XYZ file of C-alpha atoms in Angstrom:
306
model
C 124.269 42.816 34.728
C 123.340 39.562 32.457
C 119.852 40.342 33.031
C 120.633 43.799 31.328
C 122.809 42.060 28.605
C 120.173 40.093 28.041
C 117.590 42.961 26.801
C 120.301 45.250 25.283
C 120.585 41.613 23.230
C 116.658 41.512 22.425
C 116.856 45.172 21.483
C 119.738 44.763 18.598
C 117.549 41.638 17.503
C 114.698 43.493 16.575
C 116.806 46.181 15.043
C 118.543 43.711 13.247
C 115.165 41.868 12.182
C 114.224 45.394 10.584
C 117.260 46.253 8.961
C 117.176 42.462 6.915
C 113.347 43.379 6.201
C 113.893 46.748 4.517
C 117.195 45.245 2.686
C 115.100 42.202 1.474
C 112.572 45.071 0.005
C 115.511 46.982 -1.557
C 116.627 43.441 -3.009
C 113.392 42.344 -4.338
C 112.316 45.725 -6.060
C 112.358 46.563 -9.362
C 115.614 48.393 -10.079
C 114.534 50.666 -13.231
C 113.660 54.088 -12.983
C 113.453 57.011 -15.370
C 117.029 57.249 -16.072
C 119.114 54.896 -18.675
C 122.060 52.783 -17.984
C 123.836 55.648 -20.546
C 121.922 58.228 -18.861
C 123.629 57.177 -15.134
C 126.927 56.719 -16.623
C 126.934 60.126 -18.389
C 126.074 61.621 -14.840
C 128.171 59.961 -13.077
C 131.015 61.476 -15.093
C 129.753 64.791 -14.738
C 129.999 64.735 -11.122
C 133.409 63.360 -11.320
C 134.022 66.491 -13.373
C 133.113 68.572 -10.616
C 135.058 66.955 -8.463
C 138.128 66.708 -9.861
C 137.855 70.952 -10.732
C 137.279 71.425 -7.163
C 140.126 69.075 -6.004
C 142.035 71.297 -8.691
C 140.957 74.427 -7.357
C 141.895 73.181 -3.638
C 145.594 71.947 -4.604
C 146.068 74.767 -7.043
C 146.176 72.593 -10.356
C 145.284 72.327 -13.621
C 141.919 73.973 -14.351
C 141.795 73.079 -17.824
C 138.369 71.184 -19.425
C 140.871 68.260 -20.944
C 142.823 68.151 -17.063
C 139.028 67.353 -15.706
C 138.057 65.071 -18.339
C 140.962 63.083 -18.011
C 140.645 63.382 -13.773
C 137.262 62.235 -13.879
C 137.842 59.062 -16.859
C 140.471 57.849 -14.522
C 137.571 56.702 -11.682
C 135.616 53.765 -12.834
C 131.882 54.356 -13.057
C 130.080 52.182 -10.191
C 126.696 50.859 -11.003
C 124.299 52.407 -8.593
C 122.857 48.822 -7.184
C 125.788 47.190 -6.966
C 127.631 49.684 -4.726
C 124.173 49.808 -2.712
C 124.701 45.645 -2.033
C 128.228 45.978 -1.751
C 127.483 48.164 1.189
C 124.586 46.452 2.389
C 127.075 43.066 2.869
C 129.426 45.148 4.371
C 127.687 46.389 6.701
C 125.309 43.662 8.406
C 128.237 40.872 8.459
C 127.581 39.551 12.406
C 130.926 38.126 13.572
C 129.604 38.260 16.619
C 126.106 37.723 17.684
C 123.401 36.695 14.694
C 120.315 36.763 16.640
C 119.606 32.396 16.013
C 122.122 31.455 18.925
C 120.656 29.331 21.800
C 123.157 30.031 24.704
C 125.082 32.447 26.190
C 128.491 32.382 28.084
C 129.507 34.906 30.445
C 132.841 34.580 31.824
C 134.687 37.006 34.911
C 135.652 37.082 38.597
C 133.894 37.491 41.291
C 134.095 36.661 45.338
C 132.923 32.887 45.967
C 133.402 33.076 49.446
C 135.818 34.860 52.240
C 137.926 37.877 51.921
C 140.959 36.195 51.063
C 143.026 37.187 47.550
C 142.457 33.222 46.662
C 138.711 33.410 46.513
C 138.944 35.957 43.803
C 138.270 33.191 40.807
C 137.457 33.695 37.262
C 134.431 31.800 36.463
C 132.646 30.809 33.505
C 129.381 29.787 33.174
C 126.670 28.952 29.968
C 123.086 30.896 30.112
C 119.623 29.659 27.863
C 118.754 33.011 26.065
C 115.377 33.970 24.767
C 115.704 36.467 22.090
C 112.179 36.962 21.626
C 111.527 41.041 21.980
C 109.539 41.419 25.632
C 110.631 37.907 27.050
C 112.510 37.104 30.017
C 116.602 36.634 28.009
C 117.689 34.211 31.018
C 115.979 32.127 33.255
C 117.836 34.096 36.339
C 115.969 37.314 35.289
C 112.505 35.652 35.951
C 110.546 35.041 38.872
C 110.339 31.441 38.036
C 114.044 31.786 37.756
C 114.326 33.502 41.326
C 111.535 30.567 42.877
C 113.404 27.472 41.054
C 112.566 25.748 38.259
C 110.117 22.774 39.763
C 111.150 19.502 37.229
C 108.492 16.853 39.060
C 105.336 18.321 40.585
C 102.733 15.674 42.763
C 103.949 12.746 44.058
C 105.270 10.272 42.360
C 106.887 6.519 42.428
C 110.703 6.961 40.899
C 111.454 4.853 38.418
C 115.078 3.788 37.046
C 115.943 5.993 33.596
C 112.811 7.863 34.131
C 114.420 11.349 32.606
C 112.738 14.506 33.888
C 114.131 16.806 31.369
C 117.400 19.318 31.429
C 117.819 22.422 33.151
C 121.177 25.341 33.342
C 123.796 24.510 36.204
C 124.797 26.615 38.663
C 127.457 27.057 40.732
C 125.410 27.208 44.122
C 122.052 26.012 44.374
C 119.220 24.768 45.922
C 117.531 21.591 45.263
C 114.709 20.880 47.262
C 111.740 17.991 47.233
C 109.377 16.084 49.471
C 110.452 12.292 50.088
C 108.304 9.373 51.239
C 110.416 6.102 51.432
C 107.851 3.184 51.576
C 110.112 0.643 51.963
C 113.624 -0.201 52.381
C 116.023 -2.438 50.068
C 119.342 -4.113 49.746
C 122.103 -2.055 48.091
C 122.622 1.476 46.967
C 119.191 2.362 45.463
C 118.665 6.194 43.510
C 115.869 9.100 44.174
C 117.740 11.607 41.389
C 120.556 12.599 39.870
C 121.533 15.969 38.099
C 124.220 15.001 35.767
C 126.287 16.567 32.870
C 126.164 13.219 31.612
C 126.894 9.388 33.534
C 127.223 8.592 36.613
C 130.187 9.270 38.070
C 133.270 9.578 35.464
C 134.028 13.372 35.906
C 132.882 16.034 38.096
C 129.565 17.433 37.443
C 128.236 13.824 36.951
C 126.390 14.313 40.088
C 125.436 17.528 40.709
C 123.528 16.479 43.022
C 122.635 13.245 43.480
C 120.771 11.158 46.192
C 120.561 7.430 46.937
C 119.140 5.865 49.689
C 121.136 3.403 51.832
C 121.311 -0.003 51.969
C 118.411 -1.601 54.613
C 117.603 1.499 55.636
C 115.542 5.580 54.926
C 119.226 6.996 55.283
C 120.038 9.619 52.479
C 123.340 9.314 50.847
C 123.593 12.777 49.213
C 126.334 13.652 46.801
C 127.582 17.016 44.591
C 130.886 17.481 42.691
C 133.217 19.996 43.595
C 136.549 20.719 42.169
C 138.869 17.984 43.368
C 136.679 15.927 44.304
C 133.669 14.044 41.746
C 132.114 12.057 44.646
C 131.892 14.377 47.662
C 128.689 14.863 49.736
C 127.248 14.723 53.279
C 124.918 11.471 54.418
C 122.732 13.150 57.494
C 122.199 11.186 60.487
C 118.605 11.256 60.768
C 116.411 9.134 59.194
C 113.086 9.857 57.799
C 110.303 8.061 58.534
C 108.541 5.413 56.581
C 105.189 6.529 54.963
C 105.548 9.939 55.646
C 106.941 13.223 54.019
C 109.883 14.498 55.020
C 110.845 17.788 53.171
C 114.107 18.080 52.132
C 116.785 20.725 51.104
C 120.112 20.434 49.689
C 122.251 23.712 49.459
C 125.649 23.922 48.088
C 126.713 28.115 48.943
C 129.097 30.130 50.958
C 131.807 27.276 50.836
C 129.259 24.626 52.326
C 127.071 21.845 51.840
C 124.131 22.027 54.008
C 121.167 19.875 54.327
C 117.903 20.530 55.754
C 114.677 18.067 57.067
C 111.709 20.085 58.029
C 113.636 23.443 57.990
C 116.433 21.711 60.470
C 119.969 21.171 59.536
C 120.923 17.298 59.876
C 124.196 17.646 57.822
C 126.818 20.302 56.982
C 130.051 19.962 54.397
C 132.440 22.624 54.629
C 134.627 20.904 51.673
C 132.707 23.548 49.235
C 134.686 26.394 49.036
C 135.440 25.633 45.022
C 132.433 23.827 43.996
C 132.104 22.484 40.479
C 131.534 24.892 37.154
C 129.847 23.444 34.148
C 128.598 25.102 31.071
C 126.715 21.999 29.601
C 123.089 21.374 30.456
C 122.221 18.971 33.283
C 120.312 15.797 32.812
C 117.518 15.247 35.388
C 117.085 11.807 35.863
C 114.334 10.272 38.663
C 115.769 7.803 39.324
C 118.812 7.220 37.168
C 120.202 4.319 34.897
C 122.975 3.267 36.955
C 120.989 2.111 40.000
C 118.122 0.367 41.176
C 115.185 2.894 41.863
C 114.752 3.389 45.580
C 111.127 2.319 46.890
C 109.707 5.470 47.790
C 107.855 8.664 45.949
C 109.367 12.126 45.543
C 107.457 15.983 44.887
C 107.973 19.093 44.175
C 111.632 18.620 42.912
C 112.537 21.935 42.390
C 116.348 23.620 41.403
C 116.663 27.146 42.679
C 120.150 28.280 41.163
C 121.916 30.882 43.705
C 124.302 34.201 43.437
């Protein structure tokens, strides 16, 4: 359905874009013809001559010459051009949708998960629109879209308050990427963080996120949901030093699930109400907040989910 939105939206753009070109022409032309200003006006109150006789003739009135002259001096004369942009302003005012806006927002209810009455929730959520005739309106509606949007391709040393750019949130998702600790250090240190905009003051300021334990290749993973900015699941296993382990992080169906290899090592079922946000999401890798963990990440990739 936003998908279809989406073109119906392209199609009144270039419908609109035609309408303000012939209007400009009408605007710009030369607005003389073979007829005087006197020669309109004199016209114009023979056809309100007419028309009051006929209106006469309808309500059984006064048919005489003087009842018409004085019907038809009674309606002010309208100069032609004027009442043409009077009506051209009246109709192409957009109180809606002007064809130069950026984003979208769709808001409605839908099933997040279960059967139950309480998982009916209205949900709101902002869209990046393309109104460019014959492009793709939202990045759901493309294949790219349906693959994930890949933010960090080879491998590649993370580096504190190295952003990667800013992509659309979702509320489920995958984020997937190939890590390769080469080390291990003292403290909290980051791989990434998705974030609406620091580190952890609201939820959706880590959405998700990843650190690396202290002494150790354990992942500390972390995503928002509502009532909770900080919740997560830290799997078990650890990855191996100087060699890829391929990692996926799912937030859908109520759960938190995280993969190594294709196996699950971790599962949250604290994600029945996960967190909505409208604003873009920073990609940081690593963040500002923390040390940069000593290892190299690929193929970073968000896949946004129904």
């Amino acid at each position: 359905a936003i998908c279809s939105f989406g073109s119906a939206l392209q199609d009144k753009c270039v419908d609109l874009s035609e309408v303000r070109s012939l209007i400009s022409k009408i605007k710009a032309s030369d607005r003389t013809d073979s007829l005087s200003e006197s020669d309109r006006q004199h016209e114009w109150q023979a056809v309100q001559r007419l028309s009051c006789l006929l209106e006469a003739l309808r309500d059984e009135g006064d048919l005489s010459q003087q009842a018409a002259t004085t019907c038809a001096a009674s309606r002010p004369y309208v100069q032609t051009f004027d009442y043409l942009d009077a009506r051209i302003a009246q109709l192409t005012t957009n109180e809606n949708f002007n064809c130069d806006e950026t984003s979208v927002s769709f808001s409605g209810y839908w099933w997040s998960t279960g059967e139950e009455s309480s998982e009916f929730e209205r949900v709101a959520s902002s869209h990046t629109v393309s109104l460019e005739d014959g492009s793709t309106p939202f990045l759901v509606c493309s294949d790219d879209g349906a693959a994930g949007k890949e933010l960090l391709g080879s491998a590649a040393t993370v580096v504190a308050s190295n952003k990667l750019g800013e992509i659309e949130a979702s509320k489920h998702f995958e984020v997937s990427f190939v890590f390769n600790p080469k080390g291990t250090a003292s403290g909290w240190h980051n791989l990434f963080h998705f974030t609406i905009g620091e580190n952890v003051a609201k939820e959706g300021d880590r959405l998700p996120a990843v650190w690396v334990h202290s002494g150790s290749t354990r992942l500390h993973v972390r995503s928002s949901r509502q009532g909770s900015k900080n919740d997560g699941c830290d799997p078990e296993q650890l990855p191996p030093l100087n060699q890829d382990t391929t990692v996926l992080v799912r937030v859908a169906d109520g759960e938190m699930n995280i993969f190594f290899n294709g196996n699950n090592v971790c599962k949250s079922t604290n994600y029945a109400n996960p967190t909505v946000v409208t604003q873009p999401l920073l990609v940081y890798a690593s963040d500002p907040w923390y040390p940069s963990a000593p290892a190299t990440i690929a193929h970073l990739t968000y896949k946004p989910l129904p």
